[in-house]
Coordinates of C-alpha atoms in Angstrom, one line a residue:
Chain A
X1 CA 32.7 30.7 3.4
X2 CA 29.7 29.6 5.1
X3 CA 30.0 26.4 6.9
X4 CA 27.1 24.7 4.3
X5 CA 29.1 25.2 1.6
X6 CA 32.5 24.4 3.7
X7 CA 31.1 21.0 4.0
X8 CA 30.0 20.6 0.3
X9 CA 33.4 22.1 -0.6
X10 CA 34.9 18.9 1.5
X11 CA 33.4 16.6 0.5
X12 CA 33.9 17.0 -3.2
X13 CA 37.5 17.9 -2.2
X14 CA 37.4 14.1 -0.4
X15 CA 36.0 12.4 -3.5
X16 CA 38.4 14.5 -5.9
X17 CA 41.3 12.7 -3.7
X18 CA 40.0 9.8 -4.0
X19 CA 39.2 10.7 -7.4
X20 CA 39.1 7.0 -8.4
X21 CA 35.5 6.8 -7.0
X22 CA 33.8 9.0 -9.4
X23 CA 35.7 7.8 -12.3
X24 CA 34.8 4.0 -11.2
X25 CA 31.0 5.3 -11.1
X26 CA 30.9 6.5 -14.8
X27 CA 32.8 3.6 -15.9
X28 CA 30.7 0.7 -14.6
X29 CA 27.4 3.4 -15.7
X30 CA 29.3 3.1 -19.4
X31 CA 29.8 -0.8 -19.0
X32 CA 26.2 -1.6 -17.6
X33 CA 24.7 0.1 -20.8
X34 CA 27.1 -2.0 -23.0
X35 CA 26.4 -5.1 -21.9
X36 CA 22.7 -4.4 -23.3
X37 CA 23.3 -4.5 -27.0
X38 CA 25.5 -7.6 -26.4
X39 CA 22.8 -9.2 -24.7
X40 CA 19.4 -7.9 -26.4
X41 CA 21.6 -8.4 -29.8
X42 CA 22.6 -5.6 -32.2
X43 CA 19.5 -4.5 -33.8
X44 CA 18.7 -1.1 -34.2
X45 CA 15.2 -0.7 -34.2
X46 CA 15.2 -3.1 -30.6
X47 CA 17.7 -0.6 -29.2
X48 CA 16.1 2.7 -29.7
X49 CA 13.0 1.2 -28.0
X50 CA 14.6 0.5 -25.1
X51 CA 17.5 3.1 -25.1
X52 CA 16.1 5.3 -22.5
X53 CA 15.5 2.3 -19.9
X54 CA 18.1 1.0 -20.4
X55 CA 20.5 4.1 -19.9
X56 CA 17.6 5.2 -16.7
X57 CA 18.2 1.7 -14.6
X58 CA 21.8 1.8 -15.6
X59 CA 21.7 5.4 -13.9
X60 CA 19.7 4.2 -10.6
X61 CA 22.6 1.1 -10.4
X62 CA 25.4 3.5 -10.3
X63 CA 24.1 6.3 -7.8
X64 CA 23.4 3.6 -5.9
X65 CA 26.7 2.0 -6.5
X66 CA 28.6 5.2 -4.7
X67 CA 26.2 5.8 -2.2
X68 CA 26.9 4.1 0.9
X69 CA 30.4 5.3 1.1
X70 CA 28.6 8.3 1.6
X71 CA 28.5 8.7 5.5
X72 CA 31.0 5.6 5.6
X73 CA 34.3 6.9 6.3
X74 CA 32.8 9.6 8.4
X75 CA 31.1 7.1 10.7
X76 CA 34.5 4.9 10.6
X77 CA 36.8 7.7 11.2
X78 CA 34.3 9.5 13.9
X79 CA 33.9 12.6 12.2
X80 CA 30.2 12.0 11.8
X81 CA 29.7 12.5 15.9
X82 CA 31.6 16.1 15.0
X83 CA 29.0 16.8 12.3
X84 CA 26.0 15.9 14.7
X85 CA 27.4 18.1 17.6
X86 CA 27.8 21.1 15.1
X87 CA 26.0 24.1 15.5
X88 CA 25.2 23.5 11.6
X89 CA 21.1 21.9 11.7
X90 CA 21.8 18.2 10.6
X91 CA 19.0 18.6 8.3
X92 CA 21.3 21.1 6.1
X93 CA 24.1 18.9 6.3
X94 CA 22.1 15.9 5.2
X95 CA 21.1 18.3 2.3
X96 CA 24.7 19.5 1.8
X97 CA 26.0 15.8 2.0
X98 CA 23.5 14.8 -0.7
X99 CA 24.5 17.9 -2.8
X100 CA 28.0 16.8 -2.9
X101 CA 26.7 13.2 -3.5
X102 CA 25.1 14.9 -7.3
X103 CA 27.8 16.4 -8.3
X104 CA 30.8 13.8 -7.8
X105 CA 28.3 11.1 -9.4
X106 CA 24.9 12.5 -10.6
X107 CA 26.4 15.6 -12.8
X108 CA 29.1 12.8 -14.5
X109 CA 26.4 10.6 -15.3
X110 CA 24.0 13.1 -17.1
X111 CA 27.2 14.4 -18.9
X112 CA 27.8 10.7 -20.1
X113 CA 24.3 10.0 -20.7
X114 CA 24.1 11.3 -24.3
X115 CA 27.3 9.4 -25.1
X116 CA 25.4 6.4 -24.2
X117 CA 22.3 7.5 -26.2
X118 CA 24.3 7.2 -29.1
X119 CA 25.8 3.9 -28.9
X120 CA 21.6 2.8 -28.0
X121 CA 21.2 4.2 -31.3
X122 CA 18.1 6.7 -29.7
X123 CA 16.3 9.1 -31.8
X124 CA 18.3 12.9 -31.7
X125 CA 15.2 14.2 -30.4
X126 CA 14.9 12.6 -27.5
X127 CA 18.6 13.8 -26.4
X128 CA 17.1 16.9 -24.9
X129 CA 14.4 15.4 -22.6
X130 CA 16.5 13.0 -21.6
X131 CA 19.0 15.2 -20.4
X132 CA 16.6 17.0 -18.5
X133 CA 14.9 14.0 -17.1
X134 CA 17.5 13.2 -15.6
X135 CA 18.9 16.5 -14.2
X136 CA 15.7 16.8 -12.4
X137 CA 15.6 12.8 -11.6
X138 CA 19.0 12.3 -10.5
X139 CA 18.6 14.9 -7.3
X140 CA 15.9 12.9 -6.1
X141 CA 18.3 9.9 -6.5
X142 CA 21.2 11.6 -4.3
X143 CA 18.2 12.8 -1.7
X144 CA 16.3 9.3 -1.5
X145 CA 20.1 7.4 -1.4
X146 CA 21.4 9.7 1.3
X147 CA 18.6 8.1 3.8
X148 CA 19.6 4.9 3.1
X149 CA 23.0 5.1 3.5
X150 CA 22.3 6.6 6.3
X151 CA 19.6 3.9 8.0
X152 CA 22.1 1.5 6.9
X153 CA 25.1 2.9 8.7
X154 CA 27.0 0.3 10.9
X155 CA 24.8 -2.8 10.0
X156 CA 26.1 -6.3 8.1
X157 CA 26.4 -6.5 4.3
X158 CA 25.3 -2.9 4.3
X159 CA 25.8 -2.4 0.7
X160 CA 23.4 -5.1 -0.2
X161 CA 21.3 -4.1 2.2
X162 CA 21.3 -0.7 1.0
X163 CA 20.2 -1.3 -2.3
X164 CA 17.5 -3.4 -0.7
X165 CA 16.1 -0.2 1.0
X166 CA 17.0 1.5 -1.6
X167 CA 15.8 0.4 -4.9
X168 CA 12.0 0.0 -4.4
X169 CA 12.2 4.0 -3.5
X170 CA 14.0 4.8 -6.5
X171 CA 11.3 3.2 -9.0
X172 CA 8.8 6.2 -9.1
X173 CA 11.4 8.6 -10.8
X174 CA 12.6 5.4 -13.1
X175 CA 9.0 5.0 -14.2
X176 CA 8.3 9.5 -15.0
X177 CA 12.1 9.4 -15.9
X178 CA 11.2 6.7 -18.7
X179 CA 8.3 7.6 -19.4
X180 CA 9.0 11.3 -20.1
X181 CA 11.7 9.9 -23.5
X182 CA 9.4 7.8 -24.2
X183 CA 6.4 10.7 -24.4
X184 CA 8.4 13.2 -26.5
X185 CA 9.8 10.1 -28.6
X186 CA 6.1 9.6 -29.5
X187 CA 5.5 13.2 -29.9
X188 CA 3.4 14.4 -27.3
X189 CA 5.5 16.5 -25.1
X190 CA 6.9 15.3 -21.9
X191 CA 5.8 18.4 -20.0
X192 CA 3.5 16.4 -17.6
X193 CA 6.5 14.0 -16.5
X194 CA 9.0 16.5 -16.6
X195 CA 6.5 18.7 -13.9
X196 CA 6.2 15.5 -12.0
X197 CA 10.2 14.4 -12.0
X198 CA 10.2 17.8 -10.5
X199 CA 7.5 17.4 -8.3
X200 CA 9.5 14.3 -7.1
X201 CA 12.6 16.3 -6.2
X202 CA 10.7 18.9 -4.1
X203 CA 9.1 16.6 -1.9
X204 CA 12.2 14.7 -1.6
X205 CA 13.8 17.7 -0.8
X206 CA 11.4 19.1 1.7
X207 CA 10.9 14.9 3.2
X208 CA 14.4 12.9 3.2
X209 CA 16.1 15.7 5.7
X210 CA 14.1 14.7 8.2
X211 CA 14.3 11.2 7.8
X212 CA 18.2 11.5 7.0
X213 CA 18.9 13.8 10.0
X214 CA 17.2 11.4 12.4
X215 CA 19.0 8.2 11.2
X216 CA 22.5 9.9 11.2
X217 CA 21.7 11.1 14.9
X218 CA 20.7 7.7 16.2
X219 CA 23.9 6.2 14.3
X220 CA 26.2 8.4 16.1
X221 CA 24.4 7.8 19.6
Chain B
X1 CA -2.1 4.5 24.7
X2 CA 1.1 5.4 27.6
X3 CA -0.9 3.2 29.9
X4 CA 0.5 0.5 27.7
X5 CA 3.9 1.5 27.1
X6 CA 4.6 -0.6 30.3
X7 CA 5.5 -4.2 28.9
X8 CA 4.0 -6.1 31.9
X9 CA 0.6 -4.1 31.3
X10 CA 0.5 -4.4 28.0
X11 CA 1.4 -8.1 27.9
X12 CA -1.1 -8.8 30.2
X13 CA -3.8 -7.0 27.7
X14 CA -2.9 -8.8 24.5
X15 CA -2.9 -12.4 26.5
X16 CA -6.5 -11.5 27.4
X17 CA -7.2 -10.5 24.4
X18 CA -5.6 -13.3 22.5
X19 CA -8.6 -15.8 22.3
X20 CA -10.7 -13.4 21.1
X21 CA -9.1 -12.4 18.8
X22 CA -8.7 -16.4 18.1
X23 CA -12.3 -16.9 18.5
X24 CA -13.5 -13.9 16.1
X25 CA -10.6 -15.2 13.4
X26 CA -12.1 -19.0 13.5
X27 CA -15.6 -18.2 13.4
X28 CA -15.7 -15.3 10.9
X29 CA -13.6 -17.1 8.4
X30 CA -15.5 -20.1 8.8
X31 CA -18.6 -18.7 8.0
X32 CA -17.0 -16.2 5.2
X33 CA -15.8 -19.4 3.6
X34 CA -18.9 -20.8 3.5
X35 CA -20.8 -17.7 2.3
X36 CA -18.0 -17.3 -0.1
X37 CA -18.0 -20.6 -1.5
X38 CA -21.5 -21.6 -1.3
X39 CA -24.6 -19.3 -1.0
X40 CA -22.8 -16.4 -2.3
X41 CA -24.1 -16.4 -6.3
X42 CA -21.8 -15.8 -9.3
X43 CA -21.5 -12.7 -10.8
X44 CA -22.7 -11.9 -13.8
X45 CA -19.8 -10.4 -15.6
X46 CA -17.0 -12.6 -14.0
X47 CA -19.0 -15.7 -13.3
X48 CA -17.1 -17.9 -11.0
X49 CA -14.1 -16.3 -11.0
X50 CA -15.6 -13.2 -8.1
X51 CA -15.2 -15.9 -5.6
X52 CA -11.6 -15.2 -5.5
X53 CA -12.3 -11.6 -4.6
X54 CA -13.4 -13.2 -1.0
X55 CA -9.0 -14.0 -0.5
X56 CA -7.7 -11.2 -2.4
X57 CA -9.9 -7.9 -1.1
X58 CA -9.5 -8.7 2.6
X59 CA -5.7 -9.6 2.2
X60 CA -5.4 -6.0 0.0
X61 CA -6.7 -4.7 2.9
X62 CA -4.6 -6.3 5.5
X63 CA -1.5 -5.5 3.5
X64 CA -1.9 -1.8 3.9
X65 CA -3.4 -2.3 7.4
X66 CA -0.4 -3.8 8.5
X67 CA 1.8 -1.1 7.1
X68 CA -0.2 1.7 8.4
X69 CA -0.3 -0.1 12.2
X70 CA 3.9 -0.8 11.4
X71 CA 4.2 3.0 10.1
X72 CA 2.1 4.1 12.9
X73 CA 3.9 2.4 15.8
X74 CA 6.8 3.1 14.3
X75 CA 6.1 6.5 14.8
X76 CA 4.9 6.4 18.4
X77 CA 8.4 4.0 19.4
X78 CA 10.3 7.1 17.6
X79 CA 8.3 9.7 19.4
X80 CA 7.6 8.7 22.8
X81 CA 10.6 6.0 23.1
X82 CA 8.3 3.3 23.9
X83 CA 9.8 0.1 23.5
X84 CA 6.2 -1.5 23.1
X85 CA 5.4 0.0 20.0
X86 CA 8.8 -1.4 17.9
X87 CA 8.0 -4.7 19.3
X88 CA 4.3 -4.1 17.9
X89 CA 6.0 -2.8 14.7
X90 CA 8.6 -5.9 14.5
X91 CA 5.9 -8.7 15.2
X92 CA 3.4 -7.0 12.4
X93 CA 5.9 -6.7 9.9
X94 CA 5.9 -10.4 8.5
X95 CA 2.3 -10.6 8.7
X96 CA 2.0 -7.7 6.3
X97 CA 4.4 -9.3 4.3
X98 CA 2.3 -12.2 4.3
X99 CA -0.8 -10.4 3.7
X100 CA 0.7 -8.9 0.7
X101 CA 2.5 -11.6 -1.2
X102 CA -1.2 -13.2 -1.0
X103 CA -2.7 -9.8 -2.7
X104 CA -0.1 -9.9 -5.2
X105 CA -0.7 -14.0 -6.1
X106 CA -4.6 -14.2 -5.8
X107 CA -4.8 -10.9 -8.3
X108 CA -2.0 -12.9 -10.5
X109 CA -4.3 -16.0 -10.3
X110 CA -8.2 -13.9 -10.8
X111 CA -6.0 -12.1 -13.5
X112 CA -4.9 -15.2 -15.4
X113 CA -8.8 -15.7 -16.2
X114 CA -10.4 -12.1 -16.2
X115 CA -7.8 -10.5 -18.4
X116 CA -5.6 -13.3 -19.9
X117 CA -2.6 -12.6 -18.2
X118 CA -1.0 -13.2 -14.7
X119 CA 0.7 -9.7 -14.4
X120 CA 0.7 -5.9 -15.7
X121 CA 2.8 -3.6 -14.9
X122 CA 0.1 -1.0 -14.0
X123 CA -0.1 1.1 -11.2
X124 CA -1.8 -0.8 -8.8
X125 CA 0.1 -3.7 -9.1
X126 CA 3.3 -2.2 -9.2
X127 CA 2.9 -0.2 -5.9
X128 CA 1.8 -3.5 -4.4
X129 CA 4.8 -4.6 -5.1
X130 CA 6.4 -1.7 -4.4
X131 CA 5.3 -2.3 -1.0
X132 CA 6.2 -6.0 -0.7
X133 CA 10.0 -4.6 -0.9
X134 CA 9.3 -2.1 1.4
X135 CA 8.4 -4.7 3.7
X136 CA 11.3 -6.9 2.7
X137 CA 13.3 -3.7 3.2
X138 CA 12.0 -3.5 7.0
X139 CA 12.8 -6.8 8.0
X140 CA 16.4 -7.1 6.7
X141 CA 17.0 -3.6 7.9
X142 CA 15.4 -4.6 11.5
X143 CA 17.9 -7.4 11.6
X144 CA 21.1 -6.3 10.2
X145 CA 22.1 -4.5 13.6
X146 CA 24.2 -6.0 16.5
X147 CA 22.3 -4.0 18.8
X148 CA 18.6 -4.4 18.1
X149 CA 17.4 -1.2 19.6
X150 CA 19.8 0.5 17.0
X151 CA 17.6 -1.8 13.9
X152 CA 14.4 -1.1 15.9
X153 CA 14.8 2.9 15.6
X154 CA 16.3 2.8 11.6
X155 CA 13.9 0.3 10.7
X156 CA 11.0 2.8 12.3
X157 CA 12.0 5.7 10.3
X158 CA 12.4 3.4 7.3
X159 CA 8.5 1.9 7.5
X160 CA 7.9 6.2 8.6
X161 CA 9.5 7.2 4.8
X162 CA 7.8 4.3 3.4
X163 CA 4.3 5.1 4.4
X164 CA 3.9 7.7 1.7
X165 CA 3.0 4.3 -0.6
X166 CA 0.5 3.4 1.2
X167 CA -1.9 6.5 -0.3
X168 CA -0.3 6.2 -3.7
X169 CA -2.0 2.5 -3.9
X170 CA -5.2 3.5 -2.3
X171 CA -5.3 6.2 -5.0
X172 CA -3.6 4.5 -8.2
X173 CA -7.0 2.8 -9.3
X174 CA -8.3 6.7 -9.5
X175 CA -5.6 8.4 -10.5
X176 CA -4.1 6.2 -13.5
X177 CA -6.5 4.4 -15.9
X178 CA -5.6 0.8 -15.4
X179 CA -6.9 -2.8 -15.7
X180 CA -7.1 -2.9 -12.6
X181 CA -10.9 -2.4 -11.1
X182 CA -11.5 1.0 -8.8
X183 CA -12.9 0.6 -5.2
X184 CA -16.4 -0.6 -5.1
X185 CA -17.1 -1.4 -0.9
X186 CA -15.0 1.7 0.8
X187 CA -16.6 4.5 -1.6
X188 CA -18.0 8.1 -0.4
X189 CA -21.6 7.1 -1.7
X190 CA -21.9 3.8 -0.3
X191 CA -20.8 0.3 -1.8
X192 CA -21.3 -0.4 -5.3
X193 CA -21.8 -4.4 -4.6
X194 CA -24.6 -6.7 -3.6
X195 CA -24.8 -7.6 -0.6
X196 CA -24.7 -11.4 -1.7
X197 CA -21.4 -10.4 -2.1
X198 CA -20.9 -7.7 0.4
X199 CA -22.0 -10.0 3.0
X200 CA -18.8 -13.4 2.6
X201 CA -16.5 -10.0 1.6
X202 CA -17.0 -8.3 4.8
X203 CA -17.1 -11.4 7.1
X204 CA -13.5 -12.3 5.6
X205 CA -12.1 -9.2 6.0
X206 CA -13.4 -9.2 10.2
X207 CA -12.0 -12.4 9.9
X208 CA -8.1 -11.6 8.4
X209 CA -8.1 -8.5 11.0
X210 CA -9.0 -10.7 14.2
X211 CA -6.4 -13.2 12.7
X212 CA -3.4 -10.4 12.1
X213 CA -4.6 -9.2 15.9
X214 CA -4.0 -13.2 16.9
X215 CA -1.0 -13.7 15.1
X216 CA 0.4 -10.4 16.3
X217 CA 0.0 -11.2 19.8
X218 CA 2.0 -14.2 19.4
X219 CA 4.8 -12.8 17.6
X220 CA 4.9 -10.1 20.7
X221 CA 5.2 -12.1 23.3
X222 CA 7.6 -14.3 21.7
X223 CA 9.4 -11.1 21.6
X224 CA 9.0 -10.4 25.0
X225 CA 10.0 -13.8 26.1
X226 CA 13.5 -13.3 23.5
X227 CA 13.9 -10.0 25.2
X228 CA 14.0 -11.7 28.9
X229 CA 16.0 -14.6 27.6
X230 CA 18.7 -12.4 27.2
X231 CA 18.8 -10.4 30.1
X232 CA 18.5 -13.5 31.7
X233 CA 21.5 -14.7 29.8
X234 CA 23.5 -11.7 30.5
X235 CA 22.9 -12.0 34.3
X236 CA 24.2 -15.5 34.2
X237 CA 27.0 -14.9 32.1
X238 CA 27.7 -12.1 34.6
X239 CA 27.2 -14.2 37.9
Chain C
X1 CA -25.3 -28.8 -6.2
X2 CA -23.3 -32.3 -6.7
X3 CA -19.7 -32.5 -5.6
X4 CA -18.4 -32.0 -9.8
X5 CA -19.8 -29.0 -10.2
X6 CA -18.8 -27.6 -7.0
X7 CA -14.4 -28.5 -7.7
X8 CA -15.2 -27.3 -11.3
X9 CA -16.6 -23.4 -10.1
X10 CA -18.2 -23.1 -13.6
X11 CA -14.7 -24.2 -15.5
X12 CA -12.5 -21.4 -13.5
X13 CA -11.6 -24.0 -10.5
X14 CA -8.1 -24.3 -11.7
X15 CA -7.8 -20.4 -10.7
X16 CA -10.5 -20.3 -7.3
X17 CA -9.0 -23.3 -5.7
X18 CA -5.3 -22.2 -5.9
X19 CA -5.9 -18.8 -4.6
X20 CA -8.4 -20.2 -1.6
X21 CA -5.3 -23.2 -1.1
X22 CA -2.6 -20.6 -1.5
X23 CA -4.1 -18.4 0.9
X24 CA -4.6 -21.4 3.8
X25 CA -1.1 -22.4 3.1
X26 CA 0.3 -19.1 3.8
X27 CA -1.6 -18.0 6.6
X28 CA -1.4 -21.7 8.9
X29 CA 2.3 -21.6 7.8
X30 CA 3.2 -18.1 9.5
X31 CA 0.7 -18.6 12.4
X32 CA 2.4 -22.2 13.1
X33 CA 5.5 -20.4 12.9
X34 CA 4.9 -17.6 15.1
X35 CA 3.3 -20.4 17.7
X36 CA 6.2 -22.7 17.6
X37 CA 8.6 -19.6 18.2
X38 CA 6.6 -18.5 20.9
X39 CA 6.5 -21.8 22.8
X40 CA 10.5 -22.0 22.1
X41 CA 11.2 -19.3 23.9
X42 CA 8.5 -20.0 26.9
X43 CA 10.3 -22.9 26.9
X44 CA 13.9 -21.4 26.4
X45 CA 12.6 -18.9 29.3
X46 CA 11.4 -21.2 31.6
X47 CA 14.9 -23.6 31.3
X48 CA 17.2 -20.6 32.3
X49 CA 14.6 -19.1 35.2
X50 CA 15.3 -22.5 36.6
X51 CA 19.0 -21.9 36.0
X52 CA 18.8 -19.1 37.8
X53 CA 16.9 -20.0 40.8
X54 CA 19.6 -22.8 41.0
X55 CA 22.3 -20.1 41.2
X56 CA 20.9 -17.9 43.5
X57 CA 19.8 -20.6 45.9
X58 CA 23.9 -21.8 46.6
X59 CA 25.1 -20.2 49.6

């Protein structure tokens, strides 16, 4: 096994373990959407309207919710200096961290998401671009959390601080991600935002190594 | 630019430069303001109201001036390792903040009048604010470290991963249709106002950069001074 | 041009004068601050240099 996929392989193996963390991500997703109709009131028609914000930021507030245990325990228990002195580019292993990251919270969430569509009351048709909204938003998510979590290694109230960093980066894929329901809800084809969501994740993809990489190698100096 | 990397150089430039940039600040403001406010005429579309363009262009401006100088010596402190360029970096990052928290409340108040409400969540606006958080985002992440060098470097690459906002708000005017007007001084064919106008517009926009240059010097020597305090401190404690 | 007409800015003064006072306001306030920190720490500066020469003078 190649030693990218070794470190995918463990770090999905440490979340499985831990297994409550995943579980706790997709619960408080679920609970976050609830507490909409109970405050907004019951109504239908009020619902639908919002249904796909509403299940978009709830999505941004959990990923964001997991993320900076991300390099956490590694930096704690000094495995992080290993994984900088590796013969493995850190760039890859930022990649390969934020892999992991998408599939022990991203992947649960889009596999809730319609579940939480339902009880928003949205239209059946937007089901399908939602789902892909967010299986080409929700990368980006994992990518642009990863370099926060990162930056924010070792400093005070880094969870609050991380969402700080964290949040104003997040909004352009909230805005496309919203925006593309809302287009095919309205009938005219959310190709253009489902190109750009995608657009999104490439340049995230070819940018946050870098920027990932270079704050995990100063936190472990 | 490595001639200045050496702090005792480069604190002996900025405190010669410091009245200057003092003197510039005072007397270009003070005559903007009074081109602004009296001979400049009212428009005809906006009336009165265009007066308030005199606060909110310049300070625009400044907002993504400041993040492209923070960006940029962010950059060079990651690059070269000059210590210098953080310090430049730390000391401009509250002035930007400044800069842009006026953008965002002078275009909430020429709003209110011009298109009947104080905010829209269009493109422009939004990356402004956008970039308000990003500045917020600087400044706790600069401070959140025990060792400040450790801040100074995450808080570079931070402003560094940031700085691709800056030509998403130069461009939103262009590339979304918005309330929001589209450049009409910085344009390919030349500016599109009178120069009634151009004239108060430009003068407070010499006179917001000379004061960030002012302000910044300030804020670096104070750093400078914080930085000796505590090797000072650590001597003593030593002796 | 009487002294009315001028606070009134053709009816819009409750929307020029705020944005001209808001922008004063912020930019004295962060230039008085950066000042007052900068003569702080001359000061601060100065205090243990004096310290220090204190110090270093005791045989």
């Amino acid at each position: 096994m190649s030693p990218l996929f070794a470190l995918i392989a463990r770090d999905i193996r440490l979340a499985v373990r831990q297994g409550a963390d995943s579980m706790m991500v997709i619960v408080f997703f679920v609970l976050v959407v609830v507490l909409f109709p109970l405050g907004i009131g019951p109504e239908p028609a009020i619902l639908a309207r919002v249904a796909a914000g509403v299940i978009w930021v709830a999505a941004l507030l959990a990923a964001m919710l997991s993320m900076d245990r991300l390099y956490q325990s590694d930096h704690e228990d000094g495995s992080l200096e290993l994984l900088v002195l590796s013969p493995l580019p850190l760039e890859l292993q930022f990649l390969a961290k934020a892999a992991a990251h998408w599939l022990t919270t991203g992947l649960p969430l889009i596999i809730a998401a319609p579940l939480l569509g339902v009880f928003l009351n949205m239209r059946a048709e937007g089901f399908g671009v939602l789902l892909a909204a967010l299986a080409l938003g929700t990368p980006s998510l994992s990518l642009i959390g990863g370099v926060g979590a990162a930056l924010s290694l070792g400093a005070r109230r880094s969870g609050v601080l991380l969402s700080l960093l964290v949040l104003p980066l997040f909004i352009p894929v909230l805005i496309f991600g919203v925006s593309a329901v809302d287009a095919s809800l309205t009938g005219l084809g959310a190709k253009a935002q489902l190109l750009i969501l995608g657009g999104l994740l490439l340049g995230a993809a070819a940018l946050t190594p870098w920027a990932g990489a270079a704050a995990l190698r100063q936190a472990a100096e | 630019m490595h001639r200045f990397a050496n702090p005792t150089r480069f604190l002996k430039l900025i405190s010669a430069l410091q009245p200057w940039a003092m003197g510039v600040s005072v007397l270009c403001l003070a005559a903007g303001l009074y081109f602004a406010l009296i001979v400049s005429p009212a428009d005809y579309q906006q009336s009165e109201t265009v007066r308030i363009m005199y606060v909110h262009v310049p300070a625009s401006w400044m907002a993504m001036f400041c993040y492209s100088a923070m960006a940029g010596a962010s950059a060079v402190g990651l690059i070269w390792r000059h210590l210098t360029a953080f310090v430049v970096a730390r000391a401009t990052a509250p002035i930007g903040a400044a800069f842009t928290f006026l953008a965002l409340a002078t275009g909430s108040l020429w709003g209110k009048p011009m298109w009947g409400t104080w905010w829209v969540w269009d493109a422009r606006l939004t990356s402004v604010l956008i970039l308000l958080f990003l500045y917020l985002g600087y400044m706790a992440l600069e401070g959140a470290f025990d060792d400040r060098s450790r801040g100074a470097r995450a808080a570079a690459i931070l402003a560094i991963v940031g700085a691709v906002n800056v030509p998403i708000i130069k461009f939103s005017v262009d590339w979304w249709n918005t309330l929001h007007q589209p450049a009409s001084v910085v344009k390919i064919d030349g500016p599109a106002i009178h120069s009634s106008m151009l004239t108060p517009l430009l003068l407070m926009a010499m006179g917001y950069t000379a004061f960030y240059f002012w302000v910044m010097f300030v804020r670096v020597r104070a750093e400078f001074n914080d930085a000796r305090i505590q090797a000072l401190r650590l001597r003593q404690t030593e002796a | 041009m009487d002294f009315n007409t001028f606070i009134d800015m053709g009816g819009y003064g409750a929307f020029i004068w705020p944005s001209y006072g808001l922008s004063a306001l912020v930019l004295v306030a962060i230039l008085w601050q950066s000042r007052a920190r900068l003569k702080r720490s001359g000061a601060e500066l100065e205090r243990l240099r004096h310290k220090d020469d204190v110090q270093e003078d005791r045989p």
